[in-house]
Amino acid sequence: MKLSLGLKLFRNLLLSLLTLGLVLGMIIYQPEPIAALQQRSDFDGESNRIVTAMTNRTPINNMDTTEYQAIALTLVNQLIQGNFGEAFANFSPATQRNVTVEEIQQAWTAITQELGDFQEIKEVNRQILGGREVFVVVCQFAKDSLRVQVMVNSDRQIAGLYFIPVQATQTFAPPSYADPSKFREETVQIGTGANLLPGTLTIPREGSNFPVVVLVHGSGPNDRDETIGANKPFRDLAWGLASLGVAVLRYDKRTLVYPQEFQGSFTIKEEVVDDAIEAVNFLRQYAQTNQNLASLNPQSIYILGHSLGGLMIPRIGARDSQLAGLIALAAPTRPLEDLFLEQTIYLVNLDGTVTPEEQQLIDGIRQQAEVIKNAAWDRVPANTPLLGATVSYWQDLQGYDPAIAAQSLTQRLLILQGERDYQVTMADFQGWQTALGDRPNATLKSYPQLNHLFIPGTGTPSPAEYQVSSHVSETVIQDIADWIKRPSP
């Protein structure tokens, strides 16, 4: 029996749409819990800044409850008791503009349908994030646990609400093509000012003057490994390329580390482009310090963007003409609102039926997509949420065609596409082929068995693939390394 807008569909939609790169509203079902970032030791042994701030990991009945904590617990209890209107009244005005009472009720109902009846609050984890008190309230249901993450601002109002599934800790084995003896890793920080982004620089051990690739995320609040379900495609890329003599820089995305910066109006520039440029600047400065001289080649810096990151490679390339090359993996060329609708229709049809509730969801997304396409922004309030983002986000993307924009780039271009990708499809790859196919600075290739994460598979692709631990194709790793080392045309 199919759940009515249940967690099963909700999870599928979110896993799918987050990998497209959209920032999805205030109430989300997040694939990776923030607490899971504590398990980072499997790849770099560091503590992330948003985790090290966490304290008071204490059972609820032994806790010295603070005022802010009491506000968070009151909200959770209102959800448990079904008092959704009272819960909504405690939200900040900015948060109220991004979510409705009905959406809160729908989300909580879906949770109880999937996890069963609520049983108890097990513990509360406290952290400070961007000057706000954040509490992760671990709730036990009949079938499983759930983390309810509540952000409280200085006015003692709810500034964010996130539903995060509790996942078993997974051990991520390195891919067979990665040889840890051939590279080393350094913990670094990207950017300027107070809000730095933690990252990892992977450098080959033998040799010098290495080319280096900056990895640009394709999801919303993503970590440096681009962890999606049971997979870490950016770690695969970093370790695989470093084993072949190519250095790699990856970093946690700003929407993960500083989500409070994206509560109001913002654009993809703040979400993606600015930090990619900061990463390039960091590498140039790093290569010129005395202890790092000759380790990296500042004249051989490449950008690799996945999904939304790939969509932005023309803008990144236009910002920095000194980049040696630009690589796009699963990069859309069609408008994001079209992909959003297309993915939703695909997912709800996976089981061969569409319920009335699912059709209502499709119709709602279609209506929002039409608002975006009509672009009558003078008649749309600036704070109107459209497909999980604000008006300013969609205004910035209006009329943007990445394939056409890429025609003016002078850097080398590598465009790669998985043919089993149902999120960014071969129709998007065709857009790149049409615009760049005859250009000497562009190389394009597709892979019949690969999905959106460039992981091999068979059969009908679905979000379930992302929950099976696997690795980026070795062929893709080798193709990227060979292209980087190939002389320019």
PDB file of C-alpha atoms in Angstrom, residues 91-302:
ATOM      1  CA  PHE A  91       8.191  30.434  14.300  1.00  0.00           C
ATOM      2  CA  SER A  92      10.040  33.621  13.368  1.00  0.00           C
ATOM      3  CA  PRO A  93       8.381  35.802  10.699  1.00  0.00           C
ATOM      4  CA  ALA A  94      11.046  34.798   8.173  1.00  0.00           C
ATOM      5  CA  THR A  95      10.431  31.112   8.828  1.00  0.00           C
ATOM      6  CA  GLN A  96       6.659  31.546   8.643  1.00  0.00           C
ATOM      7  CA  ARG A  97       7.067  32.946   5.143  1.00  0.00           C
ATOM      8  CA  ASN A  98       8.748  29.719   4.030  1.00  0.00           C
ATOM      9  CA  VAL A  99       6.379  27.134   5.480  1.00  0.00           C
ATOM     10  CA  THR A 100       2.679  26.736   6.311  1.00  0.00           C
ATOM     11  CA  VAL A 101       0.787  25.040   9.139  1.00  0.00           C
ATOM     12  CA  GLU A 102      -0.471  22.498   6.612  1.00  0.00           C
ATOM     13  CA  GLU A 103       3.068  21.618   5.500  1.00  0.00           C
ATOM     14  CA  ILE A 104       4.136  21.075   9.094  1.00  0.00           C
ATOM     15  CA  GLN A 105       1.156  18.798   9.658  1.00  0.00           C
ATOM     16  CA  GLN A 106       1.794  16.907   6.406  1.00  0.00           C
ATOM     17  CA  ALA A 107       5.426  16.328   7.317  1.00  0.00           C
ATOM     18  CA  TRP A 108       4.657  15.087  10.835  1.00  0.00           C
ATOM     19  CA  THR A 109       1.822  12.865   9.591  1.00  0.00           C
ATOM     20  CA  ALA A 110       4.147  11.331   7.001  1.00  0.00           C
ATOM     21  CA  ILE A 111       6.709  10.653   9.716  1.00  0.00           C
ATOM     22  CA  THR A 112       4.250   8.845  11.962  1.00  0.00           C
ATOM     23  CA  GLN A 113       2.926   6.856   9.009  1.00  0.00           C
ATOM     24  CA  GLU A 114       6.421   5.632   8.260  1.00  0.00           C
ATOM     25  CA  LEU A 115       7.885   5.291  11.774  1.00  0.00           C
ATOM     26  CA  GLY A 116       4.804   4.424  13.800  1.00  0.00           C
ATOM     27  CA  ASP A 117       3.498   5.981  17.006  1.00  0.00           C
ATOM     28  CA  PHE A 118       5.683   8.308  19.042  1.00  0.00           C
ATOM     29  CA  GLN A 119       7.091   6.677  22.180  1.00  0.00           C
ATOM     30  CA  GLU A 120       9.593   8.951  23.937  1.00  0.00           C
ATOM     31  CA  ILE A 121      12.225  11.669  23.709  1.00  0.00           C
ATOM     32  CA  LYS A 122      15.534   9.905  24.211  1.00  0.00           C
ATOM     33  CA  GLU A 123      18.079  12.722  24.349  1.00  0.00           C
ATOM     34  CA  VAL A 124      18.881  16.274  23.262  1.00  0.00           C
ATOM     35  CA  ASN A 125      22.098  17.460  21.585  1.00  0.00           C
ATOM     36  CA  ARG A 126      22.888  21.166  21.815  1.00  0.00           C
ATOM     37  CA  GLN A 127      25.084  23.288  19.548  1.00  0.00           C
ATOM     38  CA  ILE A 128      25.685  26.935  18.669  1.00  0.00           C
ATOM     39  CA  LEU A 129      25.450  27.632  14.942  1.00  0.00           C
ATOM     40  CA  GLY A 130      25.851  31.137  13.551  1.00  0.00           C
ATOM     41  CA  GLY A 131      24.847  32.741  16.861  1.00  0.00           C
ATOM     42  CA  ARG A 132      21.710  30.618  17.160  1.00  0.00           C
ATOM     43  CA  GLU A 133      20.916  27.877  19.618  1.00  0.00           C
ATOM     44  CA  VAL A 134      20.321  24.576  17.830  1.00  0.00           C
ATOM     45  CA  PHE A 135      18.884  21.489  19.518  1.00  0.00           C
ATOM     46  CA  VAL A 136      18.679  18.024  18.004  1.00  0.00           C
ATOM     47  CA  VAL A 137      15.874  16.247  19.825  1.00  0.00           C
ATOM     48  CA  VAL A 138      16.102  12.484  19.325  1.00  0.00           C
ATOM     49  CA  CYS A 139      12.584  11.013  19.230  1.00  0.00           C
ATOM     50  CA  GLN A 140      11.873   7.303  19.472  1.00  0.00           C
ATOM     51  CA  PHE A 141       8.956   5.989  17.425  1.00  0.00           C
ATOM     52  CA  ALA A 142       7.578   2.455  17.285  1.00  0.00           C
ATOM     53  CA  LYS A 143       9.727   1.463  14.298  1.00  0.00           C
ATOM     54  CA  ASP A 144      12.753   3.746  14.387  1.00  0.00           C
ATOM     55  CA  SER A 145      14.243   6.964  15.747  1.00  0.00           C
ATOM     56  CA  LEU A 146      14.171  10.465  14.278  1.00  0.00           C
ATOM     57  CA  ARG A 147      16.219  13.576  14.980  1.00  0.00           C
ATOM     58  CA  VAL A 148      14.148  16.741  15.112  1.00  0.00           C
ATOM     59  CA  GLN A 149      16.573  19.639  14.679  1.00  0.00           C
ATOM     60  CA  VAL A 150      15.252  22.937  16.037  1.00  0.00           C
ATOM     61  CA  MET A 151      17.053  26.252  15.542  1.00  0.00           C
ATOM     62  CA  VAL A 152      16.177  29.039  18.009  1.00  0.00           C
ATOM     63  CA  ASN A 153      17.171  32.657  17.278  1.00  0.00           C
ATOM     64  CA  SER A 154      18.098  35.450  19.713  1.00  0.00           C
ATOM     65  CA  ASP A 155      14.441  36.544  19.842  1.00  0.00           C
ATOM     66  CA  ARG A 156      13.561  33.100  21.206  1.00  0.00           C
ATOM     67  CA  GLN A 157      11.714  32.198  18.026  1.00  0.00           C
ATOM     68  CA  ILE A 158      11.995  29.064  15.895  1.00  0.00           C
ATOM     69  CA  ALA A 159      14.304  29.913  12.986  1.00  0.00           C
ATOM     70  CA  GLY A 160      14.528  26.433  11.467  1.00  0.00           C
ATOM     71  CA  LEU A 161      12.987  22.984  11.718  1.00  0.00           C
ATOM     72  CA  TYR A 162      14.543  19.903  10.150  1.00  0.00           C
ATOM     73  CA  PHE A 163      13.526  16.249  10.313  1.00  0.00           C
ATOM     74  CA  ILE A 164      16.597  14.014  10.066  1.00  0.00           C
ATOM     75  CA  PRO A 165      16.442  10.199   9.986  1.00  0.00           C
ATOM     76  CA  VAL A 166      18.729   8.397  12.377  1.00  0.00           C
ATOM     77  CA  GLN A 167      21.009   6.247  10.261  1.00  0.00           C
ATOM     78  CA  ALA A 168      23.258   3.449  11.318  1.00  0.00           C
ATOM     79  CA  THR A 169      26.937   4.372  11.188  1.00  0.00           C
ATOM     80  CA  GLN A 170      28.416   3.070   7.958  1.00  0.00           C
ATOM     81  CA  THR A 171      31.985   2.196   7.196  1.00  0.00           C
ATOM     82  CA  PHE A 172      33.055   3.583   3.832  1.00  0.00           C
ATOM     83  CA  ALA A 173      35.693   1.337   2.328  1.00  0.00           C
ATOM     84  CA  PRO A 174      38.012   2.993  -0.184  1.00  0.00           C
ATOM     85  CA  PRO A 175      37.521   2.104  -3.853  1.00  0.00           C
ATOM     86  CA  SER A 176      39.888  -0.493  -5.273  1.00  0.00           C
ATOM     87  CA  TYR A 177      41.537   2.088  -7.519  1.00  0.00           C
ATOM     88  CA  ALA A 178      42.518   4.338  -4.590  1.00  0.00           C
ATOM     89  CA  ASP A 179      45.962   3.754  -3.093  1.00  0.00           C
ATOM     90  CA  PRO A 180      46.306   5.697   0.217  1.00  0.00           C
ATOM     91  CA  SER A 181      50.055   5.144   0.167  1.00  0.00           C
ATOM     92  CA  LYS A 182      50.265   7.399  -2.889  1.00  0.00           C
ATOM     93  CA  PHE A 183      48.741  10.543  -1.357  1.00  0.00           C
ATOM     94  CA  ARG A 184      48.434  12.582   1.805  1.00  0.00           C
ATOM     95  CA  GLU A 185      45.628  14.811   3.097  1.00  0.00           C
ATOM     96  CA  GLU A 186      45.654  18.184   4.838  1.00  0.00           C
ATOM     97  CA  THR A 187      42.848  19.893   6.700  1.00  0.00           C
ATOM     98  CA  VAL A 188      42.381  23.422   5.315  1.00  0.00           C
ATOM     99  CA  GLN A 189      39.972  26.360   5.522  1.00  0.00           C
ATOM    100  CA  ILE A 190      38.516  28.140   2.516  1.00  0.00           C
ATOM    101  CA  GLY A 191      37.487  31.783   2.284  1.00  0.00           C
ATOM    102  CA  THR A 192      38.111  35.026   4.105  1.00  0.00           C
ATOM    103  CA  GLY A 193      36.635  36.607   7.204  1.00  0.00           C
ATOM    104  CA  ALA A 194      34.871  34.778  10.018  1.00  0.00           C
ATOM    105  CA  ASN A 195      32.749  32.315   8.062  1.00  0.00           C
ATOM    106  CA  LEU A 196      35.408  29.991   6.704  1.00  0.00           C
ATOM    107  CA  LEU A 197      34.620  26.621   5.151  1.00  0.00           C
ATOM    108  CA  PRO A 198      36.480  23.513   6.370  1.00  0.00           C
ATOM    109  CA  GLY A 199      37.989  21.411   3.637  1.00  0.00           C
ATOM    110  CA  THR A 200      40.463  18.681   2.718  1.00  0.00           C
ATOM    111  CA  LEU A 201      43.369  18.990   0.284  1.00  0.00           C
ATOM    112  CA  THR A 202      44.536  15.648  -1.150  1.00  0.00           C
ATOM    113  CA  ILE A 203      48.076  15.754  -2.591  1.00  0.00           C
ATOM    114  CA  PRO A 204      50.079  12.992  -4.331  1.00  0.00           C
ATOM    115  CA  ARG A 205      53.181  11.940  -2.366  1.00  0.00           C
ATOM    116  CA  GLU A 206      55.654  11.386  -5.176  1.00  0.00           C
ATOM    117  CA  GLY A 207      56.521  14.095  -7.654  1.00  0.00           C
ATOM    118  CA  SER A 208      55.847  17.839  -7.694  1.00  0.00           C
ATOM    119  CA  ASN A 209      54.089  20.632  -9.529  1.00  0.00           C
ATOM    120  CA  PHE A 210      50.831  18.681  -9.520  1.00  0.00           C
ATOM    121  CA  PRO A 211      47.706  19.828 -11.341  1.00  0.00           C
ATOM    122  CA  VAL A 212      44.854  20.349  -8.891  1.00  0.00           C
ATOM    123  CA  VAL A 213      41.077  20.045  -9.166  1.00  0.00           C
ATOM    124  CA  VAL A 214      38.490  21.926  -7.075  1.00  0.00           C
ATOM    125  CA  LEU A 215      35.298  19.903  -6.550  1.00  0.00           C
ATOM    126  CA  VAL A 216      32.065  21.939  -6.619  1.00  0.00           C
ATOM    127  CA  HIS A 217      28.987  20.304  -5.110  1.00  0.00           C
ATOM    128  CA  GLY A 218      25.775  19.417  -6.844  1.00  0.00           C
ATOM    129  CA  SER A 219      23.534  19.187  -3.789  1.00  0.00           C
ATOM    130  CA  GLY A 220      22.042  21.505  -1.226  1.00  0.00           C
ATOM    131  CA  PRO A 221      23.560  21.189   2.265  1.00  0.00           C
ATOM    132  CA  ASN A 222      26.379  18.849   1.269  1.00  0.00           C
ATOM    133  CA  ASP A 223      29.601  17.869   2.973  1.00  0.00           C
ATOM    134  CA  ARG A 224      32.990  17.823   1.268  1.00  0.00           C
ATOM    135  CA  ASP A 225      32.551  14.176   0.226  1.00  0.00           C
ATOM    136  CA  GLU A 226      29.179  14.958  -1.364  1.00  0.00           C
ATOM    137  CA  THR A 227      27.768  12.184   0.818  1.00  0.00           C
ATOM    138  CA  ILE A 228      24.523  10.935  -0.699  1.00  0.00           C
ATOM    139  CA  GLY A 229      22.942   7.951   0.975  1.00  0.00           C
ATOM    140  CA  ALA A 230      25.632   5.292   1.358  1.00  0.00           C
ATOM    141  CA  ASN A 231      28.039   6.889  -1.116  1.00  0.00           C
ATOM    142  CA  LYS A 232      30.786   9.517  -1.100  1.00  0.00           C
ATOM    143  CA  PRO A 233      31.447  10.396  -4.759  1.00  0.00           C
ATOM    144  CA  PHE A 234      33.712  13.375  -4.030  1.00  0.00           C
ATOM    145  CA  ARG A 235      35.920  11.282  -1.773  1.00  0.00           C
ATOM    146  CA  ASP A 236      36.127   8.685  -4.554  1.00  0.00           C
ATOM    147  CA  LEU A 237      37.158  11.395  -7.011  1.00  0.00           C
ATOM    148  CA  ALA A 238      39.738  12.868  -4.631  1.00  0.00           C
ATOM    149  CA  TRP A 239      41.363   9.572  -3.713  1.00  0.00           C
ATOM    150  CA  GLY A 240      41.178   8.169  -7.237  1.00  0.00           C
ATOM    151  CA  LEU A 241      42.665  11.239  -8.918  1.00  0.00           C
ATOM    152  CA  ALA A 242      45.369  11.674  -6.262  1.00  0.00           C
ATOM    153  CA  SER A 243      46.402   8.042  -6.830  1.00  0.00           C
ATOM    154  CA  LEU A 244      46.986   9.064 -10.459  1.00  0.00           C
ATOM    155  CA  GLY A 245      49.020  12.179  -9.692  1.00  0.00           C
ATOM    156  CA  VAL A 246      46.289  14.860  -9.586  1.00  0.00           C
ATOM    157  CA  ALA A 247      45.729  16.884  -6.388  1.00  0.00           C
ATOM    158  CA  VAL A 248      42.150  17.605  -5.284  1.00  0.00           C
ATOM    159  CA  LEU A 249      40.531  20.206  -3.017  1.00  0.00           C
ATOM    160  CA  ARG A 250      37.078  19.548  -1.565  1.00  0.00           C
ATOM    161  CA  TYR A 251      35.200  21.489   1.101  1.00  0.00           C
ATOM    162  CA  ASP A 252      31.945  21.536   3.030  1.00  0.00           C
ATOM    163  CA  LYS A 253      29.275  23.570   1.306  1.00  0.00           C
ATOM    164  CA  ARG A 254      28.186  26.883   2.777  1.00  0.00           C
ATOM    165  CA  THR A 255      24.564  25.760   3.030  1.00  0.00           C
ATOM    166  CA  LEU A 256      25.731  22.963   5.342  1.00  0.00           C
ATOM    167  CA  VAL A 257      28.085  24.946   7.561  1.00  0.00           C
ATOM    168  CA  TYR A 258      26.175  28.262   7.668  1.00  0.00           C
ATOM    169  CA  PRO A 259      22.511  27.518   6.866  1.00  0.00           C
ATOM    170  CA  GLN A 260      21.461  30.715   8.646  1.00  0.00           C
ATOM    171  CA  GLU A 261      22.999  32.715   5.768  1.00  0.00           C
ATOM    172  CA  PHE A 262      20.291  31.365   3.455  1.00  0.00           C
ATOM    173  CA  GLN A 263      17.166  32.233   5.427  1.00  0.00           C
ATOM    174  CA  GLY A 264      16.314  35.268   3.309  1.00  0.00           C
ATOM    175  CA  SER A 265      16.923  36.218  -0.307  1.00  0.00           C
ATOM    176  CA  PHE A 266      19.999  34.788  -1.967  1.00  0.00           C
ATOM    177  CA  THR A 267      21.211  33.607  -5.355  1.00  0.00           C
ATOM    178  CA  ILE A 268      23.293  30.773  -6.715  1.00  0.00           C
ATOM    179  CA  LYS A 269      26.264  33.136  -6.647  1.00  0.00           C
ATOM    180  CA  GLU A 270      26.307  33.052  -2.845  1.00  0.00           C
ATOM    181  CA  GLU A 271      25.418  29.370  -2.735  1.00  0.00           C
ATOM    182  CA  VAL A 272      27.987  28.028  -5.219  1.00  0.00           C
ATOM    183  CA  VAL A 273      30.070  30.410  -7.331  1.00  0.00           C
ATOM    184  CA  ASP A 274      31.714  32.659  -4.737  1.00  0.00           C
ATOM    185  CA  ASP A 275      33.129  29.779  -2.707  1.00  0.00           C
ATOM    186  CA  ALA A 276      34.471  28.024  -5.798  1.00  0.00           C
ATOM    187  CA  ILE A 277      36.418  31.194  -6.626  1.00  0.00           C
ATOM    188  CA  GLU A 278      37.631  31.414  -3.017  1.00  0.00           C
ATOM    189  CA  ALA A 279      38.856  27.821  -3.285  1.00  0.00           C
ATOM    190  CA  VAL A 280      40.873  28.699  -6.392  1.00  0.00           C
ATOM    191  CA  ASN A 281      42.364  31.741  -4.636  1.00  0.00           C
ATOM    192  CA  PHE A 282      43.290  29.557  -1.686  1.00  0.00           C
ATOM    193  CA  LEU A 283      45.161  27.138  -3.947  1.00  0.00           C
ATOM    194  CA  ARG A 284      47.150  29.916  -5.603  1.00  0.00           C
ATOM    195  CA  GLN A 285      48.185  31.279  -2.217  1.00  0.00           C
ATOM    196  CA  TYR A 286      48.944  27.793  -0.897  1.00  0.00           C
ATOM    197  CA  ALA A 287      51.202  27.011  -3.877  1.00  0.00           C
ATOM    198  CA  GLN A 288      53.247  30.145  -3.282  1.00  0.00           C
ATOM    199  CA  THR A 289      54.078  29.653   0.393  1.00  0.00           C
ATOM    200  CA  ASN A 290      57.647  28.533   1.095  1.00  0.00           C
ATOM    201  CA  GLN A 291      56.806  25.123   2.538  1.00  0.00           C
ATOM    202  CA  ASN A 292      54.555  24.298  -0.405  1.00  0.00           C
ATOM    203  CA  LEU A 293      56.651  25.573  -3.291  1.00  0.00           C
ATOM    204  CA  ALA A 294      56.535  23.137  -6.231  1.00  0.00           C
ATOM    205  CA  SER A 295      53.872  20.944  -4.612  1.00  0.00           C
ATOM    206  CA  LEU A 296      51.009  22.360  -6.686  1.00  0.00           C
ATOM    207  CA  ASN A 297      51.065  24.041 -10.076  1.00  0.00           C
ATOM    208  CA  PRO A 298      49.136  27.348  -9.748  1.00  0.00           C
ATOM    209  CA  GLN A 299      48.904  27.478 -13.550  1.00  0.00           C
ATOM    210  CA  SER A 300      47.112  24.126 -13.667  1.00  0.00           C
ATOM    211  CA  ILE A 301      43.971  24.573 -11.551  1.00  0.00           C
ATOM    212  CA  TYR A 302      40.746  22.950 -12.749  1.00  0.00           C
TER     213      TYR A 302
END
